[in-house]
Structures are given as C-alpha cells and as structure tokens.
Coordinates of C-alpha atoms in Angstrom, one line a residue:
M1 CA 63.8 115.4 84.6
E2 CA 66.7 114.2 86.7
K3 CA 70.4 114.8 86.7
I4 CA 73.1 112.3 87.9
V5 CA 76.7 113.4 88.2
L6 CA 79.5 110.7 88.2
L7 CA 82.7 112.0 89.8
H8 CA 85.7 109.7 89.1
T9 CA 89.3 109.5 90.0
N10 CA 91.9 107.1 88.7
D11 CA 95.6 106.1 88.6
L12 CA 96.6 108.4 91.5
H13 CA 99.6 106.1 92.0
S14 CA 100.2 107.6 95.5
H15 CA 100.9 111.1 94.0
L16 CA 99.6 112.6 97.1
E17 CA 100.9 116.1 96.1
N18 CA 97.5 116.4 94.4
W19 CA 95.4 114.9 97.1
P20 CA 94.4 118.0 99.1
K21 CA 93.0 119.7 96.0
I22 CA 91.2 116.5 94.9
R23 CA 89.6 115.9 98.3
R24 CA 88.4 119.5 98.5
Y25 CA 87.0 119.5 95.0
L26 CA 85.1 116.2 95.4
D27 CA 83.7 117.3 98.8
Q28 CA 82.6 120.7 97.4
R29 CA 81.2 119.3 94.2
K30 CA 79.2 116.5 96.0
R31 CA 77.6 119.2 98.2
E32 CA 76.8 121.4 95.2
V33 CA 75.2 118.5 93.3
T34 CA 73.2 117.4 96.4
Q35 CA 72.0 120.8 97.3
S36 CA 70.7 121.3 93.8
G37 CA 68.5 118.2 94.2
E38 CA 70.7 116.1 91.9
T39 CA 72.5 112.8 92.6
A40 CA 76.3 112.6 93.0
I41 CA 78.1 109.2 92.7
T42 CA 81.8 109.2 93.4
V43 CA 84.1 106.3 92.3
D44 CA 87.8 105.5 92.1
L45 CA 89.0 103.3 89.2
G46 CA 92.1 101.7 90.8
D47 CA 95.9 102.2 91.2
F48 CA 95.2 104.7 94.0
T49 CA 98.0 103.0 95.8
D50 CA 101.6 102.7 94.5
R51 CA 104.3 101.6 96.8
W52 CA 106.9 104.0 95.4
H53 CA 105.6 106.4 98.1
P54 CA 107.2 105.7 101.5
L55 CA 103.9 106.0 103.3
S56 CA 102.2 103.5 101.0
E57 CA 105.2 101.2 101.5
A58 CA 105.4 101.6 105.3
T59 CA 101.6 100.9 105.8
N60 CA 101.1 98.3 103.0
G61 CA 98.6 100.8 101.4
H62 CA 96.4 101.2 104.5
A63 CA 97.3 104.9 104.6
N64 CA 95.9 105.3 101.1
V65 CA 92.7 103.6 102.0
A66 CA 92.4 106.0 105.0
L67 CA 92.7 108.9 102.6
M68 CA 90.0 107.5 100.4
N69 CA 87.8 107.3 103.4
Q70 CA 88.0 111.1 103.7
V71 CA 86.1 111.4 100.4
G72 CA 83.4 108.8 101.1
Y73 CA 83.6 107.1 97.7
D74 CA 80.5 105.2 96.8
A75 CA 82.7 102.5 95.2
A76 CA 86.2 101.8 94.1
T77 CA 88.0 99.0 92.2
I78 CA 91.6 97.9 92.1
G79 CA 94.4 98.4 89.6
N80 CA 97.4 96.2 89.0
N81 CA 99.3 98.1 91.7
E82 CA 96.9 96.9 94.3
G83 CA 96.4 93.5 92.7
V84 CA 100.0 92.4 92.1
G85 CA 101.8 95.1 94.1
N86 CA 100.6 93.3 97.3
S87 CA 100.9 89.8 98.6
K88 CA 97.6 87.9 98.6
D89 CA 97.3 88.3 102.3
D90 CA 98.1 92.0 102.2
L91 CA 95.4 92.5 99.5
D92 CA 92.9 90.4 101.4
H93 CA 93.2 92.9 104.3
L94 CA 93.9 96.2 102.4
Y95 CA 90.3 97.3 102.6
D96 CA 89.4 96.1 106.1
Q97 CA 88.8 99.7 107.3
A98 CA 87.3 101.0 104.0
N99 CA 84.1 103.0 104.3
F100 CA 83.3 102.3 100.6
D101 CA 82.4 99.2 98.6
V102 CA 85.1 97.6 96.5
L103 CA 83.7 96.3 93.2
L104 CA 85.5 93.7 91.1
A105 CA 84.0 91.1 88.9
N106 CA 87.0 89.4 87.3
L107 CA 89.2 88.3 90.2
Y108 CA 88.8 85.0 92.0
D109 CA 90.6 83.1 94.7
K110 CA 92.6 80.3 93.1
K111 CA 91.7 77.9 95.9
T112 CA 88.0 78.6 96.4
L113 CA 87.3 79.9 92.9
Q114 CA 85.1 82.5 94.6
L115 CA 85.3 86.3 94.5
P116 CA 87.4 87.6 97.4
K117 CA 85.4 88.5 100.5
W118 CA 86.3 92.1 100.2
A119 CA 84.8 92.5 96.7
K120 CA 81.4 92.6 95.2
P121 CA 80.7 91.9 91.5
Y122 CA 78.4 95.0 91.1
K123 CA 76.4 97.6 93.0
I124 CA 73.1 99.2 92.4
I125 CA 72.6 102.7 93.7
E126 CA 69.0 104.1 93.8
T127 CA 68.5 107.9 93.6
K128 CA 65.9 109.8 95.6
K129 CA 63.8 109.8 92.5
G130 CA 63.9 106.0 92.2
T131 CA 66.4 105.8 89.3
K132 CA 68.7 102.8 89.6
V133 CA 72.3 103.1 88.6
G134 CA 74.3 99.9 88.2
L135 CA 78.1 99.9 88.7
I136 CA 80.3 97.0 87.4
A137 CA 84.1 97.0 87.8
M138 CA 86.8 95.1 86.0
T139 CA 90.6 95.3 86.3
A140 CA 93.4 94.5 83.8
P141 CA 94.1 90.8 83.5
F142 CA 97.8 89.8 84.1
P143 CA 97.7 86.0 84.5
L144 CA 101.5 85.8 84.7
T145 CA 101.6 87.8 87.8
Y146 CA 98.2 87.2 89.4
A147 CA 98.4 83.4 89.2
P148 CA 101.6 82.9 91.2
N149 CA 100.2 85.2 93.9
G150 CA 97.2 83.0 94.5
W151 CA 94.6 84.7 92.2
D152 CA 92.6 83.6 89.2
I153 CA 92.3 86.6 87.1
R154 CA 89.7 86.4 84.3
F155 CA 89.6 88.2 81.0
P156 CA 86.8 90.8 81.0
M157 CA 84.7 89.5 78.1
E158 CA 84.5 86.1 79.8
I159 CA 82.4 87.7 82.5
L160 CA 81.3 91.1 81.5
A161 CA 78.8 90.3 78.7
K162 CA 76.8 87.9 80.9
L163 CA 76.9 90.2 83.9
A164 CA 75.9 93.3 81.9
R165 CA 73.0 91.5 80.2
S166 CA 71.7 90.2 83.5
L167 CA 72.1 93.5 85.3
R168 CA 70.7 95.7 82.5
P169 CA 67.0 94.9 83.1
Q170 CA 67.4 95.7 86.8
V171 CA 68.8 99.3 86.3
D172 CA 68.1 102.4 84.4
V173 CA 71.8 103.4 84.0
L174 CA 74.6 101.0 83.6
V175 CA 78.2 102.2 84.3
L176 CA 81.5 100.2 83.8
M177 CA 84.3 101.2 86.1
S178 CA 87.2 100.0 83.9
H179 CA 90.8 99.5 84.9
L180 CA 91.3 97.8 81.5
G181 CA 92.8 100.5 79.3
I182 CA 91.7 102.4 76.3
E183 CA 91.7 99.6 73.7
D184 CA 89.6 97.3 75.9
D185 CA 87.2 100.2 76.6
H186 CA 86.7 100.7 72.8
L187 CA 86.2 97.0 72.3
I188 CA 83.6 96.8 75.1
A189 CA 81.7 99.8 73.8
N190 CA 81.5 98.3 70.3
E191 CA 80.4 94.8 71.6
L192 CA 78.2 95.8 74.6
P193 CA 76.2 99.0 73.7
M194 CA 73.8 98.3 76.6
I195 CA 76.5 99.9 78.8
D196 CA 75.8 103.6 79.0
V197 CA 79.1 104.9 80.4
I198 CA 82.6 103.5 80.6
L199 CA 84.8 105.3 83.1
G200 CA 88.3 104.4 81.9
S201 CA 91.8 104.1 83.4
H202 CA 95.0 102.0 83.5
T203 CA 96.5 103.4 80.3
H204 CA 96.5 106.9 81.7
H205 CA 94.5 108.3 78.7
L206 CA 92.7 111.6 78.9
F207 CA 89.4 112.4 77.3
P208 CA 88.8 116.1 78.2
E209 CA 85.2 116.1 76.9
G210 CA 84.6 112.3 76.7
K211 CA 84.3 110.3 73.6
M212 CA 81.2 108.6 72.1
V213 CA 81.8 105.0 70.7
N214 CA 78.8 103.1 69.4
G215 CA 76.4 105.1 71.6
V216 CA 78.5 104.6 74.7
L217 CA 80.1 107.5 76.5
L218 CA 83.8 106.9 77.3
A219 CA 85.3 109.2 80.0
A220 CA 88.9 109.2 81.2
A221 CA 90.9 111.5 83.5
G222 CA 94.6 110.8 82.8
K223 CA 97.0 109.9 85.7
F224 CA 98.6 111.0 89.0
G225 CA 95.6 113.0 90.1
Q226 CA 96.4 115.7 87.5
Y227 CA 92.7 115.7 86.5
I228 CA 89.4 114.8 88.1
G229 CA 86.7 113.4 85.9
E230 CA 83.0 114.3 85.8
V231 CA 80.1 112.8 83.8
A232 CA 76.7 114.5 83.8
L233 CA 73.7 112.3 82.8
T234 CA 70.3 113.9 82.2
L235 CA 67.3 111.6 82.3
D236 CA 63.6 112.2 81.3
D237 CA 60.6 111.3 83.4
Q238 CA 60.7 107.7 82.0
R239 CA 64.3 107.5 83.3
Q240 CA 65.8 107.4 79.9
I241 CA 69.1 109.1 79.3
I242 CA 68.5 112.1 77.0
D243 CA 71.8 113.8 77.4
R244 CA 75.3 112.8 78.5
E245 CA 78.4 115.0 78.9
A246 CA 81.9 114.4 80.2
R247 CA 84.6 116.8 81.3
T248 CA 87.8 116.8 83.2
I249 CA 89.0 119.3 85.8
E250 CA 92.7 120.1 85.9
T251 CA 93.9 120.0 89.5
A252 CA 96.6 122.6 88.7
T253 CA 93.9 125.1 88.1
L254 CA 92.3 124.5 91.5
T255 CA 93.1 126.8 94.5
A256 CA 96.0 125.7 96.7
F257 CA 95.6 126.4 100.4
P258 CA 98.6 127.4 102.5
E259 CA 98.3 124.2 104.6
D260 CA 98.4 121.9 101.6
E261 CA 102.2 121.8 101.4
K262 CA 102.5 120.9 105.0
E263 CA 100.0 118.1 104.6
I264 CA 101.8 116.7 101.5
D265 CA 105.2 116.9 103.2
G266 CA 103.8 115.3 106.2
Y267 CA 102.8 112.2 104.2
L268 CA 106.4 111.8 103.1
E269 CA 107.9 112.5 106.5
E270 CA 105.7 110.0 108.2
G271 CA 106.5 107.3 105.6
H272 CA 110.2 107.9 105.9
R273 CA 109.9 107.8 109.7
L274 CA 108.1 104.5 109.8
L275 CA 110.5 102.9 107.3
K276 CA 113.6 104.2 109.2
N277 CA 112.3 102.5 112.3
K278 CA 112.6 99.1 110.5
V279 CA 116.3 98.3 110.7
V280 CA 117.7 95.6 108.5
A281 CA 121.5 95.1 108.7
D282 CA 124.8 96.6 109.8
L283 CA 127.1 97.0 106.7
P284 CA 130.8 96.9 107.3
Y285 CA 131.4 99.0 104.2
T286 CA 129.5 101.2 101.8
L287 CA 127.9 99.4 98.8
H288 CA 128.6 101.6 95.8
L289 CA 126.6 102.2 92.6
D290 CA 129.7 101.6 90.5
P291 CA 129.4 97.9 89.3
Y292 CA 133.2 97.7 89.2
A293 CA 133.8 98.9 92.8
D294 CA 135.2 96.4 95.3
H295 CA 132.0 96.6 97.2
S296 CA 129.3 97.0 94.6
L297 CA 125.6 97.3 95.4
I298 CA 124.6 95.5 92.2
K299 CA 127.0 92.6 92.8
E300 CA 125.6 92.2 96.4
T301 CA 122.1 92.2 95.0
L302 CA 123.0 89.7 92.3
A303 CA 124.2 87.4 95.1
A304 CA 120.9 88.0 97.0
V305 CA 118.9 87.3 93.8
K306 CA 120.8 84.0 93.2
F307 CA 120.2 82.9 96.8
R308 CA 116.5 83.6 96.6
G309 CA 116.1 81.9 93.3
Q310 CA 118.5 79.1 94.3
T311 CA 120.3 79.4 90.9
E312 CA 123.9 79.6 89.8
A313 CA 123.5 82.8 87.8
A314 CA 121.6 86.0 87.8
V315 CA 121.3 89.1 85.6
L316 CA 120.3 92.7 86.6
N317 CA 120.7 96.2 85.3
T318 CA 122.4 99.1 87.1
G319 CA 119.5 101.5 86.4
L320 CA 117.5 99.7 89.1
F321 CA 119.7 101.2 91.8
L322 CA 119.1 104.8 92.6
T323 CA 121.3 105.4 95.6
P324 CA 124.3 103.6 97.3
L325 CA 123.9 102.0 100.7
P326 CA 126.3 103.6 103.2
Q327 CA 128.3 101.8 105.8
G328 CA 126.5 101.2 109.1
I329 CA 122.9 100.5 109.9
V330 CA 120.7 99.9 106.9
D331 CA 116.9 100.4 107.3
Q332 CA 113.9 99.8 105.1
D333 CA 113.8 103.5 104.1
Q334 CA 117.2 103.2 102.5
L335 CA 116.2 100.0 100.7
H336 CA 113.0 101.6 99.5
T337 CA 114.9 104.7 98.3
T338 CA 117.5 102.8 96.3
L339 CA 115.0 100.1 94.9
P340 CA 111.5 101.7 94.7
H341 CA 110.4 99.4 92.0
P342 CA 107.4 97.0 92.5
M343 CA 109.4 94.2 90.8
H344 CA 109.3 90.5 91.6
L345 CA 112.0 88.0 90.7
I346 CA 111.6 85.3 88.1
R347 CA 113.5 82.0 87.8
V348 CA 114.1 81.1 84.2
A349 CA 115.1 77.7 82.8
L350 CA 116.6 77.7 79.3
K351 CA 118.4 75.3 77.0
G352 CA 122.0 76.2 76.4
S353 CA 121.3 77.4 72.9
D354 CA 118.7 79.8 74.3
V355 CA 121.1 81.0 77.0
I356 CA 123.5 81.9 74.2
R357 CA 120.7 83.7 72.2
M358 CA 119.5 85.6 75.4
V359 CA 123.1 86.8 76.1
L360 CA 123.6 87.8 72.5
E361 CA 120.3 89.8 72.7
M362 CA 121.7 91.5 75.8
E363 CA 125.0 92.2 74.2
K364 CA 123.4 93.6 71.1
N365 CA 121.3 96.0 73.2
R366 CA 124.0 96.8 75.8
N367 CA 125.1 100.1 74.5
F368 CA 121.6 101.2 73.5
L369 CA 120.3 100.5 76.9
R370 CA 123.1 102.0 78.9
N371 CA 121.5 105.5 78.7
F372 CA 118.0 104.5 77.6
P373 CA 115.3 106.4 79.4
M374 CA 113.1 103.6 80.8
I375 CA 109.4 104.4 81.6
G376 CA 106.7 102.2 82.9
M377 CA 106.3 98.4 83.5
G378 CA 107.1 98.9 87.2
F379 CA 110.4 100.8 86.6
R380 CA 110.8 103.7 88.9
G381 CA 114.3 104.8 87.9
K382 CA 115.5 107.0 85.0
I383 CA 117.6 104.9 82.7
F384 CA 117.9 101.2 82.1
G385 CA 121.6 101.3 82.6
Q386 CA 124.3 98.7 82.2
I387 CA 123.6 94.9 82.1
V388 CA 125.6 93.0 84.7
Y389 CA 125.9 89.2 85.0
D390 CA 126.8 86.9 87.9
G391 CA 127.7 83.4 86.9
I392 CA 127.5 84.2 83.2
S393 CA 130.3 85.8 81.0
Y394 CA 130.6 86.7 77.4
D395 CA 133.8 86.6 75.2
S396 CA 133.2 89.4 72.8
V397 CA 136.2 88.5 70.7
N398 CA 135.2 84.9 70.0
H399 CA 131.5 85.5 70.6
K400 CA 131.2 82.7 73.2
V401 CA 129.0 82.5 76.3
Y402 CA 130.3 81.0 79.5
W403 CA 128.4 79.6 82.5
L404 CA 130.6 79.4 85.7
D405 CA 133.6 79.8 83.4
Q406 CA 132.6 76.8 81.3
E407 CA 131.4 77.2 77.7
V408 CA 127.6 76.9 77.5
Q409 CA 126.5 73.6 76.0
P410 CA 123.6 74.0 73.5
E411 CA 121.6 71.0 74.7
K412 CA 122.2 71.4 78.4
E413 CA 119.6 73.1 80.6
Y414 CA 120.5 76.1 82.7
T415 CA 118.5 78.2 85.3
L416 CA 119.0 81.8 86.2
T417 CA 117.2 84.4 88.3
T418 CA 116.4 88.0 87.3
V419 CA 113.6 90.6 87.8
D420 CA 110.2 90.2 86.0
H421 CA 110.9 93.5 84.3
F422 CA 113.4 91.6 82.0
M423 CA 110.5 89.6 80.6
F424 CA 108.2 92.6 80.2
V425 CA 110.6 94.8 78.2
P426 CA 110.9 94.1 74.5
F427 CA 114.7 93.7 74.4
F428 CA 115.2 90.1 75.5
P429 CA 112.4 88.1 73.9
T430 CA 114.1 84.8 74.4
I431 CA 113.2 84.9 78.1
E432 CA 109.5 84.8 77.4
I433 CA 109.5 82.9 74.2
A434 CA 111.9 80.0 75.0
G435 CA 112.1 80.1 78.8
Q436 CA 110.3 78.1 81.4
Y437 CA 109.8 80.8 84.0
E438 CA 108.4 80.9 87.5
F439 CA 107.5 84.1 89.4
L440 CA 108.9 84.2 92.9
F441 CA 106.3 85.8 95.3
P442 CA 105.6 87.7 97.4
E443 CA 108.9 89.7 97.9
F444 CA 109.9 92.7 95.8
I445 CA 113.6 92.9 94.9
R446 CA 114.3 95.3 97.7
S447 CA 112.9 92.8 100.2
V448 CA 115.1 90.1 98.7
L449 CA 118.2 92.3 99.1
G450 CA 117.1 93.2 102.7
N451 CA 116.7 89.6 103.7
Y452 CA 120.1 88.8 102.3
L453 CA 121.8 91.7 104.1
H454 CA 120.0 90.8 107.3
A455 CA 121.4 87.3 107.1
H456 CA 125.0 88.2 106.1
Y457 CA 125.4 91.5 108.1
P458 CA 123.3 91.1 111.2
I459 CA 122.8 93.9 113.7
V460 CA 124.7 92.8 116.8

C-alpha cells in the first residue's frame, strides 16, 4: 500500500494577505506526509501573479516567484495573468530564478514554433516506492491576446489527447494541472478517462470534496488563496489506485501569527516604495475624475490613447479611473493606483454604418452602465461608469453620429482606439463582430498614459 498526497494552490492573483498561512500550511503538511512515509507533491495551477498588487507590478512578477520559491513547489503552470499580463520578454524571464519546474504543453513561440525555454510539456515524479506520477499542464487559450504578444497558444484537445496517451504507459498515476476552467475540465474527464486526477483552476470554482466525472477525480480550490487543495491517492501493491479523496482547507480557519500582518503590509509598502521611485511627469494642474472638468483625467487619457493608436477617435469609460492625478510630480505608483487594470489597447477599423451601430449600442447601454458593478475580464474598479468619446459625438435629438464634427458616412472606413475590455464585455458586440481589430502590445493603459504625460509634461 502507498499513499500520495497532492497539495495544490491556484488563482492567488497576488492576494498576499493569505500567503503566510498558505506557506506555513504547505510546509507543515509536506513534513507530516513525508514523516509518515508517504509522498507529497506540491503544485500551483497559475495566476499566482496579478499586477494589481504594487509589488507584482514593480518587480514584473519576480517577487511572486520568490514567494513561490519559499514553498519549494514540485511544479507550477501559468494562468492568463502571467501569459498575457506580461510582455513576451517579461514572461521569458519571469521564472529565471524559480526553484521549481514550470510545466506547460500548449504554448509555443510564434517564431520558432517550439515550447518556450522555461517550460516543459510534462514531468514524471518517482516516489520512494517506485511509483511514477506524471504531471501535465495546460493553460486557457486566448488567441486574440496571446498571438499579438508573440505566442502561439493551442487549444488543449489539439495536444492533450496525444500527450496523455503517450505518457500513460510510462506512469502509474496521471495528473492534469489545468488552468482551463470548469467546463473544459468536465469535457476532458469525459473524453480522456486515462487521466486519474484533474486539478482545476481559472474559473475560480470550488469543489470542497472533489467531484467524480467518468472515473476522473476533479479537484478545485476556489480563488485568492481562500482555500488550499489536497488530494489523497491510495495505491495497492500493484500501484493501482484503490481510493482517491479530495478536500479543501479554508485559510480563514488556519492560525494567524502576530507577525503575519507586518509581513503582508511589508509587501504593499515595498511595492509602493519601488513604484514611487519611478517618476513620470510634472503636472501643471490636477487631472480630475470629473469628465467635464477643465482638466479631466479621462480626457487626457483619451488623447494618450489616440496618440498610441494613431487614430482620430477614442472611447473609454470613467469607471477605469479610481483616483485623480494631483498637480506636481507623478510617479508609477500613482498611475498604478488610478489604473490598476491589466488592459491593453485595441485599434478598431469599422465601416461608417458599423460606427453608427456601435455608438447606438453605447448610447442604449449608457444609463445602465453608469452605475453597473463590473467584475472580471481584467477590470479592477467598481463600476463601469460613463462612456466618454473623443473625436465622436452623438446627436440624441436627431439620432445622428458625428466623426470630427462631420456626419458619419455609412460606406466610409473609420478607425478608433479603445481598451480590449470593450471587446470582451457583452455590451458592444459590433466591435468584435464587424470590426477589424488589432491589439497594441505590450503596454497596459496606465503605461500609455504615463508615456504621454512624460512627453507632454516632462520633469525639468
């Protein structure tokens, strides 16, 4: 008889307020399992890093990897926050100092069509009793955002079926580290029952006691480090699994040490300190949140967005902006505080008739979105807010749309710039359905604004 314990974390999203408890639990549990003669395997399933946290932003995620090194994970994979929340060069060097293997089988370099140098397609861990545990990892495919960043992201079933079938004869236990989401995990369990366990993430689902699907155990531990996942596998002397159990441990129930708060606060303080040291511009006046103010932050950002996209028009929403930018020296910390979203810009070309339809969609949803609580898809604010145009106007009396004060011509082509969020939310379908769009990498919107302010209000 043999027992193998899989300890898994996922979707921490830089919620470091839970990290001291998680680190202690994993360390203690690994020692307990090892001392009892059993095998512990510890993995992270991606989205450990999220650049909403100032320390993650200031260090390009390297501080997060240093924290992961404290645990000594056996393997980790990436989520979309690591995959598209970093430039290609940043991701290529994110794990330079990692003391764990990064597994990822469905991401390729667009130029070489090879896996990145920092990733392995799988790993086989052999226990002291000779049992071989195979680990495969997959991340959620978002071609629209991976491709412009220099990556070729493959859909999981294009690769997973062949990889699982080739690896299965080499191992006694086959585990999928999935950053694919609950629906894909169910699909894979139904189509590939040779996988024994799927450790799930990405959609932040929680299976407190696991879930059996077609003989495959699905395990999932929620989000933000609120839970830690554990799977216990019991094998007979022929190395066949005779029992499998999953559970989650709620971190709120774990003992907090007096020094935890100081450690957590220290991460924030260090992040803010590093970002404050990176000065950007010297503003002659405060940029206010009020879109109708003489010096409006959203109007300044619209100008920056137009400049980056090299277009005549731009559209943004006021909910993106969380704090004003005060008169005087502006630093990266202030930019990160007001625009914490991991959003890129998109340049969208539309026929005039589609511009009219897009604006009508925006006007139809305007009052609804003004106080709409927006969650997910990269949005780190509270409400969507008010839609604001630059270069576009709408005559609500005559229901006409104007471009640079000229009525939009249905057959003429127009190009505007906005954030990718406008394409991902369901309110403006014309952008994705009728638009010819191009993602502008690698800058986030805060970097676009920062570059514009640096050029127009230089520090003397």
